CSV table of C-alpha atoms and ligand atoms in Angstrom, one decimal:
chain,number,residue,atom,x,y,z
A,1047,UNK,CA,-69.0,-202.8,-59.1
A,1048,UNK,CA,-66.5,-202.4,-61.9
A,1049,UNK,CA,-68.2,-203.1,-65.2
A,1050,UNK,CA,-66.6,-204.2,-68.4
A,1051,UNK,CA,-65.8,-201.2,-70.6
A,1052,UNK,CA,-63.8,-202.4,-73.6
A,1053,UNK,CA,-62.6,-205.7,-75.0
A,1054,UNK,CA,-59.6,-205.7,-77.3
A,1055,UNK,CA,-58.5,-208.7,-79.4
A,1056,UNK,CA,-55.1,-208.8,-81.0
A,1057,UNK,CA,-53.5,-211.5,-83.2
A,1058,UNK,CA,-49.8,-211.8,-82.9
A,1059,UNK,CA,-47.6,-213.8,-85.3
A,1060,UNK,CA,-44.2,-214.9,-83.8
A,1061,UNK,CA,-41.7,-217.2,-85.6
A,1062,UNK,CA,-40.6,-220.5,-84.0
A,1063,UNK,CA,-36.9,-221.1,-83.4
A,1064,UNK,CA,-37.0,-224.1,-85.8
A,1065,UNK,CA,-39.6,-226.0,-87.8
A,1066,UNK,CA,-41.8,-227.8,-85.3
A,1067,UNK,CA,-42.8,-231.0,-87.2
A,1068,UNK,CA,-46.1,-232.6,-86.0
A,1069,UNK,CA,-48.1,-235.4,-87.7
A,1070,UNK,CA,-50.6,-232.9,-89.2
A,1071,UNK,CA,-48.4,-229.8,-89.9
A,1072,UNK,CA,-45.0,-228.2,-89.6
A,1073,UNK,CA,-45.2,-225.0,-87.6
A,1074,UNK,CA,-42.8,-222.1,-88.5
A,1075,UNK,CA,-44.7,-219.5,-86.6
A,1076,UNK,CA,-47.3,-219.4,-83.8
A,1077,UNK,CA,-50.3,-217.0,-83.7
A,1078,UNK,CA,-51.4,-215.9,-80.3
A,1079,UNK,CA,-54.8,-214.2,-79.8
A,1080,UNK,CA,-54.5,-211.8,-77.0
A,1081,UNK,CA,-57.6,-210.5,-75.2
A,1082,UNK,CA,-57.5,-207.3,-73.1
A,1083,UNK,CA,-60.5,-206.4,-71.0
A,1084,UNK,CA,-60.6,-202.9,-69.5
A,1085,UNK,CA,-62.9,-202.4,-66.5
A,1086,UNK,CA,-64.6,-199.2,-65.4
A,1087,UNK,CA,-62.3,-198.7,-62.4
A,1088,UNK,CA,-59.3,-198.6,-64.8
A,1089,UNK,CA,-58.2,-202.2,-64.0
A,1090,UNK,CA,-57.1,-204.5,-66.8
A,1091,UNK,CA,-57.4,-208.3,-67.3
A,1092,UNK,CA,-55.4,-210.1,-70.0
A,1093,UNK,CA,-55.9,-213.5,-71.6
A,1094,UNK,CA,-54.7,-215.6,-74.5
A,1095,UNK,CA,-56.4,-218.0,-76.9
A,1096,UNK,CA,-54.0,-220.1,-79.0
A,1097,UNK,CA,-54.2,-223.1,-81.3
A,1098,UNK,CA,-51.7,-225.0,-83.4
A,1099,UNK,CA,-51.2,-224.9,-87.2
A,1100,UNK,CA,-54.2,-222.9,-88.4
A,1101,UNK,CA,-57.1,-225.4,-88.6
A,1102,UNK,CA,-54.9,-228.5,-88.7
A,1103,UNK,CA,-55.1,-229.3,-85.0
A,1104,UNK,CA,-58.7,-228.5,-84.0
A,1105,UNK,CA,-61.8,-226.7,-85.3
A,1106,UNK,CA,-60.6,-223.2,-84.1
A,1107,UNK,CA,-58.2,-221.0,-86.0
A,1108,UNK,CA,-56.6,-217.7,-84.8
A,1109,UNK,CA,-59.0,-215.8,-87.0
A,1110,UNK,CA,-62.1,-217.7,-85.7
A,1111,UNK,CA,-61.0,-217.1,-82.1
A,1112,UNK,CA,-60.7,-213.4,-82.9
A,1113,UNK,CA,-64.1,-213.3,-84.5
A,1114,UNK,CA,-65.8,-215.4,-81.8
A,1115,UNK,CA,-64.4,-213.0,-79.1
A,1116,UNK,CA,-65.0,-209.8,-80.9
A,1117,UNK,CA,-68.3,-210.5,-82.7
A,1118,UNK,CA,-70.1,-212.8,-80.3
A,1119,UNK,CA,-68.6,-212.9,-76.8
A,1120,UNK,CA,-67.6,-209.3,-76.3
A,1121,UNK,CA,-71.1,-207.8,-77.0
A,1122,UNK,CA,-72.5,-210.1,-74.2
A,1123,UNK,CA,-70.0,-208.7,-71.7
A,1124,UNK,CA,-70.1,-205.0,-72.3
A,1125,UNK,CA,-71.4,-203.2,-69.2
A,1126,UNK,CA,-71.6,-206.5,-67.2
A,1127,UNK,CA,-70.3,-206.7,-63.6
A,1128,UNK,CA,-66.7,-207.7,-63.9
A,1129,UNK,CA,-66.6,-209.0,-60.3
A,1130,UNK,CA,-68.6,-212.1,-60.9
A,1131,UNK,CA,-66.5,-214.3,-63.3
A,1132,UNK,CA,-68.6,-217.4,-62.5
A,1133,UNK,CA,-71.8,-215.6,-63.7
A,1134,UNK,CA,-70.0,-214.4,-66.9
A,1135,UNK,CA,-68.7,-217.9,-67.6
A,1136,UNK,CA,-72.2,-219.3,-67.3
A,1137,UNK,CA,-73.6,-216.6,-69.6
A,1138,UNK,CA,-70.9,-217.2,-72.2
A,1139,UNK,CA,-71.4,-220.9,-72.1
A,1140,UNK,CA,-75.2,-220.5,-72.6
A,1141,UNK,CA,-74.7,-218.3,-75.6
A,1142,UNK,CA,-71.6,-219.6,-77.4
A,1143,UNK,CA,-71.5,-223.3,-78.4
A,1144,UNK,CA,-68.1,-224.9,-78.9
A,1145,UNK,CA,-65.3,-222.4,-79.4
A,1146,UNK,CA,-63.5,-223.5,-76.2
A,1147,UNK,CA,-60.3,-221.6,-77.0
A,1148,UNK,CA,-62.1,-218.3,-77.6
A,1149,UNK,CA,-64.0,-218.8,-74.3
A,1150,UNK,CA,-60.8,-219.6,-72.5
A,1151,UNK,CA,-59.1,-216.4,-73.7
A,1152,UNK,CA,-61.9,-214.3,-72.4
A,1153,UNK,CA,-62.3,-216.2,-69.1
A,1154,UNK,CA,-58.5,-215.9,-68.5
A,1155,UNK,CA,-58.8,-212.2,-68.8
A,1156,UNK,CA,-61.8,-212.1,-66.5
A,1157,UNK,CA,-60.0,-214.0,-63.8
A,1158,UNK,CA,-56.8,-211.9,-64.2
A,1159,UNK,CA,-58.7,-208.7,-63.8
A,1160,UNK,CA,-60.6,-210.1,-60.8
A,1161,UNK,CA,-57.4,-211.2,-59.1
A,1162,UNK,CA,-55.6,-208.0,-59.8
A,1163,UNK,CA,-58.4,-205.9,-58.2
A,1164,UNK,CA,-58.0,-208.0,-55.1
A,1165,UNK,CA,-54.2,-207.8,-55.1
A,1166,UNK,CA,-54.0,-211.5,-55.3
A,1167,UNK,CA,-52.2,-214.0,-57.6
A,1168,UNK,CA,-54.4,-216.4,-59.6
A,1169,UNK,CA,-53.2,-219.3,-57.6
A,1170,UNK,CA,-54.0,-217.5,-54.3
A,1171,UNK,CA,-57.5,-216.8,-55.8
A,1172,UNK,CA,-57.9,-220.5,-56.6
A,1173,UNK,CA,-57.2,-221.4,-52.9
A,1174,UNK,CA,-53.4,-221.5,-52.8
A,1175,UNK,CA,-50.5,-223.0,-54.6
A,1176,UNK,CA,-49.3,-226.6,-53.7
A,1177,UNK,CA,-46.1,-226.1,-55.7
A,1178,UNK,CA,-44.0,-223.1,-56.7
A,1179,UNK,CA,-42.5,-224.9,-59.7
A,1180,UNK,CA,-43.2,-228.1,-61.7
A,1181,UNK,CA,-41.2,-230.5,-64.0
A,1182,UNK,CA,-41.3,-229.4,-67.6
A,1183,UNK,CA,-40.9,-231.5,-70.8
A,1184,UNK,CA,-39.5,-230.3,-74.1
A,1185,UNK,CA,-40.8,-231.5,-77.5
A,1186,UNK,CA,-38.2,-232.9,-79.9
A,1187,UNK,CA,-39.8,-232.2,-83.3
A,1188,UNK,CA,-37.1,-231.1,-85.7
A,1189,UNK,CA,-38.0,-234.0,-88.0
A,1190,UNK,CA,-34.4,-235.4,-87.8
A,1191,UNK,CA,-33.1,-237.9,-85.2
A,1192,UNK,CA,-29.6,-236.5,-85.1
A,1193,UNK,CA,-30.8,-232.9,-84.5
A,1194,UNK,CA,-33.3,-234.1,-81.9
A,1195,UNK,CA,-30.5,-236.0,-80.0
A,1196,UNK,CA,-28.2,-233.0,-80.1
A,1197,UNK,CA,-31.0,-230.7,-78.9
A,1198,UNK,CA,-31.9,-233.2,-76.1
A,1199,UNK,CA,-28.3,-233.5,-75.0
A,1200,UNK,CA,-27.9,-229.7,-74.8
A,1201,UNK,CA,-31.1,-229.5,-72.7
A,1202,UNK,CA,-29.9,-232.2,-70.3
A,1203,UNK,CA,-26.5,-230.6,-69.9
A,1204,UNK,CA,-28.0,-227.1,-69.2
A,1205,UNK,CA,-30.5,-228.8,-66.8
A,1206,UNK,CA,-33.4,-227.3,-68.6
A,1207,UNK,CA,-35.3,-230.5,-69.5
A,1208,UNK,CA,-34.9,-234.2,-68.9
A,1209,UNK,CA,-38.4,-235.2,-70.1
A,1210,UNK,CA,-38.8,-235.3,-73.9
A,1211,UNK,CA,-41.9,-235.7,-76.0
A,1212,UNK,CA,-41.3,-236.9,-79.5
A,1213,UNK,CA,-43.8,-236.0,-82.2
A,1214,UNK,CA,-44.5,-239.0,-84.4
A,1215,UNK,CA,-47.3,-240.2,-86.7
A,1216,UNK,CA,-46.2,-238.6,-89.9
A,1217,UNK,CA,-44.0,-241.5,-91.1
A,1218,UNK,CA,-44.9,-245.1,-91.4
A,1219,UNK,CA,-45.1,-246.8,-88.0
A,1220,UNK,CA,-41.9,-248.9,-88.5
A,1221,UNK,CA,-39.9,-245.7,-89.3
A,1222,UNK,CA,-41.4,-243.9,-86.4
A,1223,UNK,CA,-40.3,-246.7,-84.0
A,1224,UNK,CA,-36.8,-246.7,-85.5
A,1225,UNK,CA,-36.6,-242.9,-85.0
A,1226,UNK,CA,-37.8,-243.1,-81.4
A,1227,UNK,CA,-35.4,-246.1,-80.7
A,1228,UNK,CA,-32.4,-244.1,-82.0
A,1229,UNK,CA,-33.2,-241.2,-79.6
A,1230,UNK,CA,-33.9,-243.5,-76.7
A,1231,UNK,CA,-30.6,-245.4,-77.3
A,1232,UNK,CA,-28.6,-242.2,-77.4
A,1233,UNK,CA,-30.2,-240.7,-74.3
A,1234,UNK,CA,-30.4,-243.9,-72.2
A,1235,UNK,CA,-31.7,-243.5,-68.7
A,1236,UNK,CA,-30.8,-239.8,-68.5
A,1237,UNK,CA,-34.3,-238.8,-69.6
A,1238,UNK,CA,-38.0,-239.8,-69.7
A,1239,UNK,CA,-39.0,-240.4,-73.4
A,1240,UNK,CA,-42.6,-240.0,-74.4
A,1241,UNK,CA,-44.3,-239.8,-77.7
A,1242,UNK,CA,-47.3,-237.9,-79.1
A,1243,UNK,CA,-49.0,-239.5,-82.2
A,1244,UNK,CA,-51.5,-236.7,-82.5
A,1245,UNK,CA,-54.3,-239.1,-83.6
A,1246,UNK,CA,-52.4,-240.3,-86.7
A,1247,UNK,CA,-52.7,-244.1,-86.2
A,1248,UNK,CA,-55.5,-246.5,-87.0
A,1249,UNK,CA,-56.2,-249.1,-84.3
A,1250,UNK,CA,-54.3,-251.7,-86.2
A,1251,UNK,CA,-51.2,-249.4,-86.5
A,1252,UNK,CA,-51.6,-248.6,-82.9
A,1253,UNK,CA,-51.7,-252.2,-81.7
A,1254,UNK,CA,-48.2,-252.9,-83.0
A,1255,UNK,CA,-47.0,-249.3,-82.6
A,1256,UNK,CA,-47.7,-249.5,-78.9
A,1257,UNK,CA,-46.0,-252.9,-78.5
A,1258,UNK,CA,-42.9,-251.6,-80.4
A,1259,UNK,CA,-42.7,-248.6,-78.2
A,1260,UNK,CA,-43.1,-250.7,-75.1
A,1261,UNK,CA,-40.1,-252.8,-76.2
A,1262,UNK,CA,-37.8,-249.8,-76.5
A,1263,UNK,CA,-38.8,-248.5,-73.1
A,1264,UNK,CA,-41.0,-245.5,-73.8
A,1265,UNK,CA,-42.8,-244.1,-70.8
A,1266,UNK,CA,-46.0,-242.6,-72.2
A,1267,UNK,CA,-48.0,-242.7,-75.5
A,1268,UNK,CA,-50.2,-239.7,-76.2
A,1269,UNK,CA,-53.3,-239.8,-78.3
A,1270,UNK,CA,-52.3,-242.7,-80.6
A,1271,UNK,CA,-55.7,-242.8,-82.4
A,1272,UNK,CA,-58.4,-240.4,-83.4
A,1273,UNK,CA,-60.0,-238.3,-80.6
A,1274,UNK,CA,-63.4,-239.8,-81.3
A,1275,UNK,CA,-62.2,-243.5,-81.1
A,1276,UNK,CA,-62.9,-243.9,-77.4
A,1277,UNK,CA,-63.4,-247.7,-77.7
A,1278,UNK,CA,-60.0,-248.0,-79.4
A,1279,UNK,CA,-58.3,-245.9,-76.7
A,1280,UNK,CA,-59.9,-248.1,-74.1
A,1281,UNK,CA,-58.6,-251.3,-75.8
A,1282,UNK,CA,-55.1,-249.9,-76.0
A,1283,UNK,CA,-55.2,-248.7,-72.4
A,1284,UNK,CA,-56.4,-252.1,-71.1
A,1285,UNK,CA,-53.8,-253.9,-73.2
A,1286,UNK,CA,-50.7,-251.8,-72.8
A,1287,UNK,CA,-48.0,-251.7,-70.1
A,1288,UNK,CA,-47.0,-248.3,-71.3
A,1289,UNK,CA,-49.3,-245.5,-70.0
A,1290,UNK,CA,-51.7,-244.2,-72.6
A,1291,UNK,CA,-52.5,-240.4,-72.5
A,1292,UNK,CA,-55.6,-238.7,-73.8
A,1293,UNK,CA,-55.1,-235.2,-75.3
A,1294,UNK,CA,-57.4,-234.3,-78.3
A,1295,UNK,CA,-60.1,-236.6,-76.9
A,1296,UNK,CA,-60.5,-234.1,-74.0
A,1297,UNK,CA,-62.5,-231.0,-74.6
A,1298,UNK,CA,-63.7,-230.1,-71.1
A,1299,UNK,CA,-65.3,-231.9,-68.2
A,1300,UNK,CA,-68.1,-233.6,-70.2
A,1301,UNK,CA,-65.7,-235.4,-72.6
A,1302,UNK,CA,-63.3,-236.0,-69.7
A,1303,UNK,CA,-66.1,-237.8,-67.9
A,1304,UNK,CA,-66.8,-240.0,-70.9
A,1305,UNK,CA,-63.1,-240.9,-71.4
A,1306,UNK,CA,-62.8,-241.6,-67.6
A,1307,UNK,CA,-65.8,-243.8,-67.4
A,1308,UNK,CA,-64.7,-245.8,-70.5
A,1309,UNK,CA,-61.2,-246.2,-68.9
A,1310,UNK,CA,-59.9,-244.9,-72.2
A,1311,UNK,CA,-56.7,-243.4,-70.8
A,1312,UNK,CA,-54.2,-243.8,-67.9
A,1313,UNK,CA,-53.3,-240.1,-68.0
A,1314,UNK,CA,-55.1,-236.9,-69.0
A,1315,UNK,CA,-53.1,-234.1,-70.8
A,1316,UNK,CA,-55.2,-231.3,-69.4
A,1317,UNK,CA,-55.1,-228.1,-71.5
A,1318,UNK,CA,-56.6,-224.8,-70.5
A,1319,UNK,CA,-57.4,-224.0,-74.1
A,1320,UNK,CA,-59.1,-227.3,-75.0
A,1321,UNK,CA,-61.0,-227.4,-71.7
A,1322,UNK,CA,-62.6,-224.0,-72.3
A,1323,UNK,CA,-60.8,-222.1,-69.6
A,1324,UNK,CA,-59.1,-222.2,-66.2
A,1325,UNK,CA,-62.2,-223.2,-64.3
A,1326,UNK,CA,-63.1,-226.1,-66.6
A,1327,UNK,CA,-59.5,-227.3,-66.7
A,1328,UNK,CA,-59.5,-227.5,-62.9
A,1329,UNK,CA,-62.7,-229.6,-63.2
A,1330,UNK,CA,-61.0,-231.9,-65.7
A,1331,UNK,CA,-58.1,-232.3,-63.2
A,1332,UNK,CA,-60.6,-233.1,-60.4
A,1333,UNK,CA,-62.3,-235.7,-62.6
A,1334,UNK,CA,-59.0,-237.4,-63.4
A,1335,UNK,CA,-58.2,-237.4,-59.7
A,1336,UNK,CA,-61.5,-238.9,-58.7
A,1337,UNK,CA,-61.1,-241.6,-61.4
A,1338,UNK,CA,-57.5,-242.6,-60.6
A,1339,UNK,CA,-56.3,-241.1,-63.8
A,1340,UNK,CA,-52.9,-239.3,-63.8
A,1341,UNK,CA,-52.6,-235.6,-64.6
A,1342,UNK,CA,-50.2,-233.9,-67.0
A,1343,UNK,CA,-50.2,-230.1,-67.6
A,1344,UNK,CA,-50.6,-229.8,-71.4
A,1345,UNK,CA,-50.0,-226.9,-73.7
A,1346,UNK,CA,-51.2,-225.5,-77.0
A,1347,UNK,CA,-47.8,-223.8,-77.3
A,1348,UNK,CA,-49.1,-220.6,-75.8
A,1349,UNK,CA,-46.9,-217.5,-75.3
A,1350,UNK,CA,-45.7,-216.6,-71.8
A,1351,UNK,CA,-49.1,-215.0,-71.1
A,1352,UNK,CA,-51.2,-218.2,-71.5
A,1353,UNK,CA,-48.5,-220.2,-70.0
A,1354,UNK,CA,-48.4,-218.1,-66.8
A,1355,UNK,CA,-52.2,-218.5,-66.3
A,1356,UNK,CA,-51.9,-222.3,-66.8
A,1357,UNK,CA,-49.0,-222.4,-64.3
A,1358,UNK,CA,-51.2,-220.9,-61.6
A,1359,UNK,CA,-53.9,-223.5,-62.3
A,1360,UNK,CA,-51.5,-226.4,-62.2
A,1361,UNK,CA,-49.8,-225.0,-59.1
A,1362,UNK,CA,-53.1,-225.7,-57.4
A,1363,UNK,CA,-54.0,-229.2,-58.6
A,1364,UNK,CA,-53.9,-231.9,-56.0
A,1365,UNK,CA,-51.7,-234.1,-58.2
A,1366,UNK,CA,-49.5,-233.6,-61.2
A,1367,UNK,CA,-48.3,-237.1,-61.6
A,1368,UNK,CA,-46.6,-236.7,-65.0
A,1369,UNK,CA,-45.3,-233.1,-64.8
A,1370,UNK,CA,-46.0,-230.6,-67.5
A,1371,UNK,CA,-45.0,-229.3,-70.9
A,1372,UNK,CA,-45.3,-225.6,-70.3
A,1373,UNK,CA,-42.3,-224.8,-72.5
A,1374,UNK,CA,-44.3,-222.7,-75.1
A,1375,UNK,CA,-42.4,-219.4,-74.6
A,1376,UNK,CA,-39.1,-221.2,-75.3
A,1377,UNK,CA,-40.2,-222.3,-78.8
A,1378,UNK,CA,-40.4,-218.8,-80.2
A,1379,UNK,CA,-37.7,-216.4,-81.5
A,1380,UNK,CA,-38.9,-213.6,-79.2
A,1381,UNK,CA,-40.4,-212.9,-75.8
A,1382,UNK,CA,-43.6,-210.9,-75.5
A,1383,UNK,CA,-43.5,-210.5,-71.7
A,1384,UNK,CA,-41.6,-207.8,-69.8
A,1385,UNK,CA,-40.1,-210.5,-67.5
A,1386,UNK,CA,-39.8,-214.0,-69.1
A,1387,UNK,CA,-41.1,-217.1,-67.2
A,1388,UNK,CA,-38.2,-218.7,-65.4
A,1389,UNK,CA,-36.9,-222.2,-66.4
A,1390,UNK,CA,-34.1,-224.1,-64.5
A,1391,UNK,CA,-33.3,-227.3,-62.8
A,1392,UNK,CA,-35.7,-229.2,-65.1
A,1393,UNK,CA,-38.6,-227.1,-63.7
A,1394,UNK,CA,-40.7,-224.2,-64.8
A,1395,UNK,CA,-41.5,-221.6,-62.1
A,1396,UNK,CA,-44.9,-220.2,-61.3
A,1397,UNK,CA,-44.6,-216.4,-61.9
A,1398,UNK,CA,-45.0,-214.5,-58.6
A,1399,UNK,CA,-47.1,-211.3,-58.6
A,1400,UNK,CA,-50.7,-210.4,-58.8
A,1401,UNK,CA,-53.1,-211.8,-61.4
A,1402,UNK,CA,-51.3,-214.1,-63.8
A,1403,UNK,CA,-48.0,-212.7,-62.5
A,1404,UNK,CA,-46.8,-211.4,-65.8
A,1405,UNK,CA,-47.0,-208.2,-67.9
A,1406,UNK,CA,-47.0,-207.9,-71.7
A,1407,UNK,CA,-44.3,-205.9,-73.3
A,1408,UNK,CA,-46.5,-203.7,-75.4
A,1409,UNK,CA,-43.6,-202.7,-77.8
A,1410,UNK,CA,-43.3,-206.4,-78.7
A,1411,UNK,CA,-47.1,-206.7,-79.0
A,1412,UNK,CA,-47.2,-203.8,-81.4
A,1413,UNK,CA,-44.3,-205.2,-83.4
A,1414,UNK,CA,-45.8,-208.6,-83.9
A,1415,UNK,CA,-49.5,-207.6,-84.2
A,1416,UNK,CA,-51.2,-208.7,-87.4
A,1417,UNK,CA,-54.7,-207.4,-86.8
A,1418,UNK,CA,-56.7,-206.1,-83.9
A,1419,UNK,CA,-60.3,-205.3,-83.0
A,1420,UNK,CA,-61.9,-203.3,-80.2
A,1421,UNK,CA,-65.4,-203.8,-78.9
A,1422,UNK,CA,-66.7,-200.9,-76.7
A,1423,UNK,CA,-70.3,-200.7,-77.6
A,1424,UNK,CA,-69.7,-198.0,-80.2
A,1425,UNK,CA,-66.7,-199.2,-82.3
A,1426,UNK,CA,-66.8,-202.5,-84.0
A,1427,UNK,CA,-63.7,-201.4,-85.9
A,1428,UNK,CA,-61.0,-203.7,-87.0
A,1429,UNK,CA,-57.7,-201.9,-86.9
A,1430,UNK,CA,-54.8,-203.2,-89.1
B,113,MUC,C1,-50.0,-231.5,-78.5
B,113,MUC,O1,-50.6,-232.2,-79.3
B,113,MUC,O2,-49.7,-232.0,-77.4
B,113,MUC,C2,-47.9,-229.7,-77.2
B,113,MUC,C3,-46.6,-229.7,-77.2
B,113,MUC,C4,-46.1,-229.7,-78.5
B,113,MUC,O3,-45.0,-229.8,-79.0
B,113,MUC,O4,-47.2,-229.7,-79.3
B,113,MUC,C5,-48.3,-229.6,-78.5
B,113,MUC,C6,-49.6,-230.2,-79.0
B,114,MG,MG1,-50.8,-233.9,-77.8
C-alpha cells in the first residue's frame, strides 16, 4: 500500500498572449497552483487548481488555494493510503468546506498517481474513452471588435477554431449587442458564435439582451445573470429560443441538481475546478444527461496540466453536445509541459499516455514559480 509521503504546492505566474477582457477583470497573466503528491513507492501524482483574475471570478484565489492545500488538506493526507482515492475524497469533503478548486487540485493529483501506478491513462481508469478528440472553442476577448474579427479569421483559416465565445457584460447592453453583431456579420456562417456575460446583467438587461442576441443569430448565451438568480435563469431559459448555459451557477452536483430541477439552463458548462474535482464533474455531467440538459466542457483557463486531466474526463462523458473550450494552454506566452497538448482540425486531442498523459517541464516550472510550500509532516516551510 503506497502511502502519501509529501505534498508540494507551487504557484506559477505565466503572462497571457494579450489582455483577456472579461466583465469583471482584464487578465494579463494567469496563476496556476500546481500540486505534486509523492507516494512511498516513489510514484508521483500531479494536479492543478486554477481560478481567474484573483478573487474577481469566485471566492478562491491562487493564494487561498495554496493555503487550503498546504495548511488544511495536506496534513489530512500524510501517511494515508494513496490507493483509495474515493476514501480520500470523502475524507477531504468531510473536513474542508467550500474550496472546490483546492480540493480539485489535490484530487487530480491523487487520480493521476493512482492511474500511473496501474500503468493506465485517466480515461482508461474512468472506464474508457468515447472520443479521442473534441471540438474546441476559442474566446474572443481582446476588447476590440476589429482585433477579435482578425483573430477569428486567422483561427478559421488555420483550422484551429470555428466556435467562438465572446466575452460581454462590461459595456452597456446596447453596445455589447453592436459588438457581437459586428463580429457575427464579419464571420457569417463560418463559425458558431456564443457569448458569456459572466453574471453581469440584471434580469431586465437580460430580457432584452437575450432577444437582441437571438435576432443576430447567436447560438448560446452563458450565465447572463448572477449565479444565485436561479429563478431569473429559469425565466430566461423558458422564454428564449437561444440556448441558455449555466456556468458560475454550478459548483458541483448539489447545485447542478438545483439548477436542473428548476429548468434554469439548457446547457451546463461543466468545469472540473468549479465542480470540486474530476469525480464530481463526472457526476454533474451525469445529472445533465439524466435531465435532458446539454453538456459543454468548460475551463478556468488552466495550463496544459489541468486541461489534460479535464480532457480525459470529457473523453468519457456519454454526451458532449456543445463541444468544449479547452484552449487554456494557447492563451499563455509559454508552455509548461514537455509535450504540448495537440490542437488541429478544430479539435483538441486527448493526450495519450499514462495518468493525465502529460509531463511538466520542470525548468519552466522553476522559471515561473512565485512561491512554493512542502508538507511532509516535518516541514511546513514556505520556500520562495
Ligand atoms: C468563463 O467564465 O467561462 C472560460 C473561457 C474564458 O475565456 O474564460 C473562462 C471563464
Ligand atoms: Mg463562463
